[in-house]
PDB file of C-alpha atoms in Angstrom:
ATOM      1  CA  UNK H 167      -2.360  22.235  17.272  1.00  0.00           C
ATOM      2  CA  UNK H 168      -4.465  19.186  17.224  1.00  0.00           C
ATOM      3  CA  UNK H 169      -5.404  17.947  20.548  1.00  0.00           C
ATOM      4  CA  UNK H 170      -4.296  14.396  21.176  1.00  0.00           C
ATOM      5  CA  UNK H 171      -7.283  11.791  20.117  1.00  0.00           C
ATOM      6  CA  UNK H 172      -8.369   8.295  19.968  1.00  0.00           C
ATOM      7  CA  UNK H 173     -10.205   7.125  16.652  1.00  0.00           C
ATOM      8  CA  UNK H 174      -8.568   8.578  13.180  1.00  0.00           C
ATOM      9  CA  UNK H 175     -12.295   8.504  11.304  1.00  0.00           C
ATOM     10  CA  UNK H 176     -11.739   8.368   7.692  1.00  0.00           C
ATOM     11  CA  UNK H 177     -14.030   9.156   4.913  1.00  0.00           C
ATOM     12  CA  UNK H 178     -14.261   6.877   1.792  1.00  0.00           C
ATOM     13  CA  UNK H 179     -16.028   8.239  -0.554  1.00  0.00           C
ATOM     14  CA  UNK H 180     -14.581  11.491  -2.450  1.00  0.00           C
ATOM     15  CA  UNK H 181     -11.668  11.404   0.456  1.00  0.00           C
ATOM     16  CA  UNK H 182     -10.491   7.611  -0.783  1.00  0.00           C
ATOM     17  CA  UNK H 183     -12.683   6.232  -3.453  1.00  0.00           C
ATOM     18  CA  UNK H 184     -13.816   8.033  -6.237  1.00  0.00           C
ATOM     19  CA  UNK H 185     -17.566   7.900  -5.990  1.00  0.00           C
ATOM     20  CA  UNK H 186     -18.887   7.276  -9.856  1.00  0.00           C
ATOM     21  CA  UNK H 187     -22.506   7.636  -8.658  1.00  0.00           C
ATOM     22  CA  UNK H 188     -23.246  11.120 -10.834  1.00  0.00           C
ATOM     23  CA  UNK H 189     -20.819  10.098 -13.645  1.00  0.00           C
ATOM     24  CA  UNK H 190     -23.050   7.005 -14.092  1.00  0.00           C
ATOM     25  CA  UNK H 191     -26.092   8.700 -13.500  1.00  0.00           C
ATOM     26  CA  UNK H 192     -25.674  10.718 -16.455  1.00  0.00           C
ATOM     27  CA  UNK H 193     -24.617   8.113 -18.519  1.00  0.00           C
ATOM     28  CA  UNK H 194     -27.910   6.766 -17.991  1.00  0.00           C
ATOM     29  CA  UNK H 195     -30.372   9.245 -18.235  1.00  0.00           C
ATOM     30  CA  UNK H 196     -28.495  11.030 -21.076  1.00  0.00           C
ATOM     31  CA  UNK H 197     -28.635  13.569 -19.351  1.00  0.00           C
ATOM     32  CA  UNK H 198     -26.494  16.756 -18.576  1.00  0.00           C
ATOM     33  CA  UNK H 199     -24.714  16.986 -14.798  1.00  0.00           C
ATOM     34  CA  UNK H 200     -26.505  20.526 -14.384  1.00  0.00           C
ATOM     35  CA  UNK H 201     -29.957  18.861 -14.532  1.00  0.00           C
ATOM     36  CA  UNK H 202     -29.995  16.282 -12.342  1.00  0.00           C
ATOM     37  CA  UNK H 203     -27.743  18.224  -9.934  1.00  0.00           C
ATOM     38  CA  UNK H 204     -31.485  20.275 -10.270  1.00  0.00           C
ATOM     39  CA  UNK H 205     -32.928  17.127  -8.538  1.00  0.00           C
ATOM     40  CA  UNK H 206     -34.616  16.803  -5.041  1.00  0.00           C
ATOM     41  CA  UNK H 207     -32.420  14.183  -3.457  1.00  0.00           C
ATOM     42  CA  UNK H 208     -34.472  13.574  -0.968  1.00  0.00           C
ATOM     43  CA  UNK H 209     -34.739   9.944  -1.719  1.00  0.00           C
ATOM     44  CA  UNK H 210     -31.269   9.528  -2.395  1.00  0.00           C
ATOM     45  CA  UNK H 211     -30.534  10.417   1.049  1.00  0.00           C
ATOM     46  CA  UNK H 212     -33.365   8.188   2.282  1.00  0.00           C
ATOM     47  CA  UNK H 213     -32.370   4.935  -0.008  1.00  0.00           C
ATOM     48  CA  UNK H 214     -28.238   6.076   1.831  1.00  0.00           C
ATOM     49  CA  UNK H 215     -30.195   4.975   4.974  1.00  0.00           C
ATOM     50  CA  UNK H 216     -31.652   2.435   4.027  1.00  0.00           C
ATOM     51  CA  UNK H 217     -35.230   3.599   4.521  1.00  0.00           C
ATOM     52  CA  UNK H 218     -36.113   2.930   0.810  1.00  0.00           C
ATOM     53  CA  UNK H 219     -34.960   0.626  -1.435  1.00  0.00           C
ATOM     54  CA  UNK H 220     -33.484   1.225  -4.429  1.00  0.00           C
ATOM     55  CA  UNK H 221     -36.822   0.583  -6.593  1.00  0.00           C
ATOM     56  CA  UNK H 222     -38.310   4.061  -4.359  1.00  0.00           C
ATOM     57  CA  UNK H 223     -35.053   5.764  -5.688  1.00  0.00           C
ATOM     58  CA  UNK H 224     -35.617   4.954  -9.143  1.00  0.00           C
ATOM     59  CA  UNK H 225     -39.248   5.706  -9.278  1.00  0.00           C
ATOM     60  CA  UNK H 226     -38.693   9.084  -7.472  1.00  0.00           C
ATOM     61  CA  UNK H 227     -36.244  10.097 -10.198  1.00  0.00           C
ATOM     62  CA  UNK H 228     -38.376   8.831 -12.866  1.00  0.00           C
ATOM     63  CA  UNK H 229     -41.351  11.809 -11.054  1.00  0.00           C
ATOM     64  CA  UNK H 230     -38.865  13.955 -11.239  1.00  0.00           C
ATOM     65  CA  UNK H 231     -38.469  13.948 -15.167  1.00  0.00           C
ATOM     66  CA  UNK H 232     -35.277  11.816 -14.963  1.00  0.00           C
ATOM     67  CA  UNK H 233     -35.475   8.075 -16.428  1.00  0.00           C
ATOM     68  CA  UNK H 234     -32.750   6.157 -15.920  1.00  0.00           C
ATOM     69  CA  UNK H 235     -31.077   2.742 -18.112  1.00  0.00           C
ATOM     70  CA  UNK H 236     -30.727   0.856 -14.166  1.00  0.00           C
ATOM     71  CA  UNK H 237     -28.531  -1.716 -15.652  1.00  0.00           C
ATOM     72  CA  UNK H 238     -25.667   1.020 -17.424  1.00  0.00           C
ATOM     73  CA  UNK H 239     -26.318   3.007 -14.248  1.00  0.00           C
ATOM     74  CA  UNK H 240     -24.686   0.296 -12.344  1.00  0.00           C
ATOM     75  CA  UNK H 241     -22.113  -0.831 -15.035  1.00  0.00           C
ATOM     76  CA  UNK H 242     -20.791   2.579 -15.549  1.00  0.00           C
ATOM     77  CA  UNK H 243     -20.797   2.660 -11.450  1.00  0.00           C
ATOM     78  CA  UNK H 244     -19.013  -0.632 -11.303  1.00  0.00           C
ATOM     79  CA  UNK H 245     -16.270   0.613 -13.275  1.00  0.00           C
ATOM     80  CA  UNK H 246     -15.950   4.002 -12.143  1.00  0.00           C
ATOM     81  CA  UNK H 247     -15.038   2.511  -8.272  1.00  0.00           C
ATOM     82  CA  UNK H 248     -10.859   3.376  -8.089  1.00  0.00           C
ATOM     83  CA  UNK H 249      -8.295   4.523  -5.115  1.00  0.00           C
ATOM     84  CA  UNK H 250      -7.848   8.458  -5.560  1.00  0.00           C
ATOM     85  CA  UNK H 251      -4.535   9.086  -6.711  1.00  0.00           C
ATOM     86  CA  UNK H 252      -1.975   8.043  -3.559  1.00  0.00           C
ATOM     87  CA  UNK H 253      -4.911   7.432  -1.706  1.00  0.00           C
ATOM     88  CA  UNK H 254      -4.216   3.594  -0.692  1.00  0.00           C
ATOM     89  CA  UNK H 255      -0.842   4.507  -0.162  1.00  0.00           C
ATOM     90  CA  UNK H 256      -1.661   7.093   2.309  1.00  0.00           C
ATOM     91  CA  UNK H 257      -4.080   4.548   4.105  1.00  0.00           C
ATOM     92  CA  UNK H 258      -1.783   2.258   4.867  1.00  0.00           C
ATOM     93  CA  UNK H 259       0.707   5.108   5.632  1.00  0.00           C
ATOM     94  CA  UNK H 260      -1.745   5.956   8.824  1.00  0.00           C
ATOM     95  CA  UNK H 261      -2.211   2.265   9.358  1.00  0.00           C
ATOM     96  CA  UNK H 262       1.923   1.732   9.900  1.00  0.00           C
ATOM     97  CA  UNK H 263       2.015   5.056  12.167  1.00  0.00           C
ATOM     98  CA  UNK H 264       0.132   3.093  14.647  1.00  0.00           C
ATOM     99  CA  UNK H 265      -3.159   4.939  14.753  1.00  0.00           C
ATOM    100  CA  UNK H 266      -6.743   3.651  15.258  1.00  0.00           C
ATOM    101  CA  UNK H 267      -8.292   3.794  11.620  1.00  0.00           C
ATOM    102  CA  UNK H 268     -11.917   3.914  11.590  1.00  0.00           C
ATOM    103  CA  UNK H 269     -13.418   4.610   7.801  1.00  0.00           C
ATOM    104  CA  UNK H 270     -16.969   6.036   7.273  1.00  0.00           C
ATOM    105  CA  UNK H 271     -19.499   7.073   4.768  1.00  0.00           C
ATOM    106  CA  UNK H 272     -22.782   7.992   3.467  1.00  0.00           C
ATOM    107  CA  UNK H 273     -23.882   5.116   0.927  1.00  0.00           C
ATOM    108  CA  UNK H 274     -25.864   2.935   0.571  1.00  0.00           C
ATOM    109  CA  UNK H 275     -25.772  -0.853   0.136  1.00  0.00           C
ATOM    110  CA  UNK H 276     -23.503  -0.247  -3.134  1.00  0.00           C
ATOM    111  CA  UNK H 277     -20.897  -0.266  -0.670  1.00  0.00           C
ATOM    112  CA  UNK H 278     -20.916  -3.866   0.110  1.00  0.00           C
ATOM    113  CA  UNK H 279     -19.227  -4.157  -3.440  1.00  0.00           C
ATOM    114  CA  UNK H 280     -16.507  -1.721  -2.763  1.00  0.00           C
ATOM    115  CA  UNK H 281     -15.943  -3.685   0.532  1.00  0.00           C
ATOM    116  CA  UNK H 282     -15.480  -6.826  -1.143  1.00  0.00           C
ATOM    117  CA  UNK H 283     -13.242  -4.891  -3.858  1.00  0.00           C
ATOM    118  CA  UNK H 284     -11.214  -2.501  -3.309  1.00  0.00           C
ATOM    119  CA  UNK H 285     -11.456  -2.048   0.606  1.00  0.00           C
ATOM    120  CA  UNK H 286     -11.164  -6.028   0.877  1.00  0.00           C
ATOM    121  CA  UNK H 287      -7.617  -5.802   2.420  1.00  0.00           C
ATOM    122  CA  UNK H 288      -7.774  -2.922   4.148  1.00  0.00           C
ATOM    123  CA  UNK H 289      -8.535  -4.661   7.629  1.00  0.00           C
ATOM    124  CA  UNK H 290      -9.901  -1.531   8.770  1.00  0.00           C
ATOM    125  CA  UNK H 291     -13.770  -1.156  10.434  1.00  0.00           C
ATOM    126  CA  UNK H 292     -16.206   0.201   7.964  1.00  0.00           C
ATOM    127  CA  UNK H 293     -19.461   1.994   9.244  1.00  0.00           C
ATOM    128  CA  UNK H 294     -22.308   3.228   6.270  1.00  0.00           C
ATOM    129  CA  UNK H 295     -25.012   4.853   6.491  1.00  0.00           C
ATOM    130  CA  UNK H 296     -27.004   1.715   5.314  1.00  0.00           C
ATOM    131  CA  UNK H 297     -26.296   0.152   7.729  1.00  0.00           C
ATOM    132  CA  UNK H 298     -26.908   2.521  10.623  1.00  0.00           C
ATOM    133  CA  UNK H 299     -29.967   4.041   9.556  1.00  0.00           C
ATOM    134  CA  UNK H 300     -28.549   7.610   9.696  1.00  0.00           C
ATOM    135  CA  UNK H 301     -26.291  10.097   7.727  1.00  0.00           C
ATOM    136  CA  UNK H 302     -23.344  11.850   8.631  1.00  0.00           C
ATOM    137  CA  UNK H 303     -22.767  14.459  10.448  1.00  0.00           C
ATOM    138  CA  UNK H 304     -25.996  13.420  12.687  1.00  0.00           C
ATOM    139  CA  UNK H 305     -24.999  12.270  15.923  1.00  0.00           C
ATOM    140  CA  UNK H 306     -27.074   8.721  15.464  1.00  0.00           C
ATOM    141  CA  UNK H 307     -24.268   8.558  12.658  1.00  0.00           C
ATOM    142  CA  UNK H 308     -21.531   8.068  14.932  1.00  0.00           C
ATOM    143  CA  UNK H 309     -23.366   6.741  17.882  1.00  0.00           C
ATOM    144  CA  UNK H 310     -22.507   3.258  17.659  1.00  0.00           C
ATOM    145  CA  UNK H 311     -18.234   3.821  15.915  1.00  0.00           C
ATOM    146  CA  UNK H 312     -18.307   5.432  19.898  1.00  0.00           C
ATOM    147  CA  UNK H 313     -19.956   2.681  21.467  1.00  0.00           C
ATOM    148  CA  UNK H 314     -18.074   0.254  19.857  1.00  0.00           C
ATOM    149  CA  UNK H 315     -14.487   2.093  20.883  1.00  0.00           C
ATOM    150  CA  UNK H 316     -15.470   3.025  24.201  1.00  0.00           C
ATOM    151  CA  UNK H 317     -14.915   6.468  23.066  1.00  0.00           C
ATOM    152  CA  UNK H 318     -16.734  10.287  22.789  1.00  0.00           C
ATOM    153  CA  UNK H 319     -16.858  12.805  20.209  1.00  0.00           C
ATOM    154  CA  UNK H 320     -13.801  14.128  22.107  1.00  0.00           C
ATOM    155  CA  UNK H 321     -11.784  11.006  21.684  1.00  0.00           C
ATOM    156  CA  UNK H 322     -12.262  11.210  17.243  1.00  0.00           C
ATOM    157  CA  UNK H 323     -10.640  13.114  14.634  1.00  0.00           C
ATOM    158  CA  UNK H 324     -12.932  12.999  11.273  1.00  0.00           C
ATOM    159  CA  UNK H 325     -10.804  13.840   7.969  1.00  0.00           C
ATOM    160  CA  UNK H 326     -13.828  14.312   5.603  1.00  0.00           C
ATOM    161  CA  UNK H 327     -13.923  15.971   2.237  1.00  0.00           C
ATOM    162  CA  UNK H 328     -17.317  17.479   3.275  1.00  0.00           C
ATOM    163  CA  UNK H 329     -16.674  20.672   5.127  1.00  0.00           C
ATOM    164  CA  UNK H 330     -20.479  20.546   6.819  1.00  0.00           C
ATOM    165  CA  UNK H 331     -19.680  16.948   8.227  1.00  0.00           C
ATOM    166  CA  UNK H 332     -16.239  18.628   9.324  1.00  0.00           C
ATOM    167  CA  UNK H 333     -18.086  21.493  10.830  1.00  0.00           C
ATOM    168  CA  UNK H 334     -20.340  19.307  12.669  1.00  0.00           C
ATOM    169  CA  UNK H 335     -18.453  17.231  14.479  1.00  0.00           C
ATOM    170  CA  UNK H 336     -15.951  20.381  15.363  1.00  0.00           C
ATOM    171  CA  UNK H 337     -19.436  21.717  17.020  1.00  0.00           C
ATOM    172  CA  UNK H 338     -20.021  18.676  18.955  1.00  0.00           C
ATOM    173  CA  UNK H 339     -16.687  18.423  20.630  1.00  0.00           C
ATOM    174  CA  UNK H 340     -14.699  16.009  18.310  1.00  0.00           C
ATOM    175  CA  UNK H 341     -11.829  17.168  15.717  1.00  0.00           C
ATOM    176  CA  UNK H 342     -11.667  17.475  11.822  1.00  0.00           C
ATOM    177  CA  UNK H 343      -9.975  17.885   8.445  1.00  0.00           C
ATOM    178  CA  UNK H 344     -11.162  19.139   5.318  1.00  0.00           C
ATOM    179  CA  UNK H 345      -9.541  16.732   3.104  1.00  0.00           C
ATOM    180  CA  UNK H 346      -8.567  18.670   0.260  1.00  0.00           C
ATOM    181  CA  UNK H 347      -5.256  16.729  -0.775  1.00  0.00           C
ATOM    182  CA  UNK H 348      -3.324  13.914   1.094  1.00  0.00           C
ATOM    183  CA  UNK H 349      -0.214  16.482   1.232  1.00  0.00           C
ATOM    184  CA  UNK H 350      -2.222  19.131   2.723  1.00  0.00           C
ATOM    185  CA  UNK H 351      -4.118  16.448   4.998  1.00  0.00           C
ATOM    186  CA  UNK H 352      -1.056  15.255   6.108  1.00  0.00           C
ATOM    187  CA  UNK H 353       0.594  17.800   7.132  1.00  0.00           C
ATOM    188  CA  UNK H 354      -2.432  19.048   9.690  1.00  0.00           C
ATOM    189  CA  UNK H 355      -1.964  14.883  10.761  1.00  0.00           C
ATOM    190  CA  UNK H 356       1.307  15.786  11.391  1.00  0.00           C
ATOM    191  CA  UNK H 357       0.835  18.611  13.438  1.00  0.00           C
ATOM    192  CA  UNK H 358      -1.830  16.036  15.570  1.00  0.00           C
ATOM    193  CA  UNK H 359       1.589  13.531  15.715  1.00  0.00           C
ATOM    194  CA  UNK H 360      -0.242  11.134  13.434  1.00  0.00           C
ATOM    195  CA  UNK H 361       2.286  10.943  10.711  1.00  0.00           C
ATOM    196  CA  UNK H 362       6.151  11.408  11.229  1.00  0.00           C
ATOM    197  CA  UNK H 363       7.350  15.049  10.070  1.00  0.00           C
TER     198      UNK H 363
END
């Protein structure tokens, strides 16, 4: 049984919305995913935190032997954003249940395009790594969210597809559910009395 909490914090990318980053990178570089997965992602994580700009990210990939047709990348990326099956209705059901919902993501400034399209009518606050300058699951990522809602980590329940994020939040005194399917997550939230059974 999940104990009562104040904030339901839901990851955006690959929990609610498909992240087309890797497929766009593959299309724009002509390289297989297996090769791209061998890259050092330090610059990507820095870009997600706005510690470097997009140009620096592309230069780092080129240093690693990955040449990207940037215009092609952005075309595929923009066309690839979509709600995962059932996710939009599921988010609306959480809102209708009266939960205080906050969306979170590790993502660069490209998230603004998602906010302006898929998330435009969600009426939910979004906290992103590029705005905060920190990535989940670092305490610095959650600090502004907790301050804004006058909450502590023990008030928070995180739904995220990354087990590391969930485990870290639990170790910090919060609660978490590793998201695999809407049905499984909904069942866990029913146990938390977020959704009606």
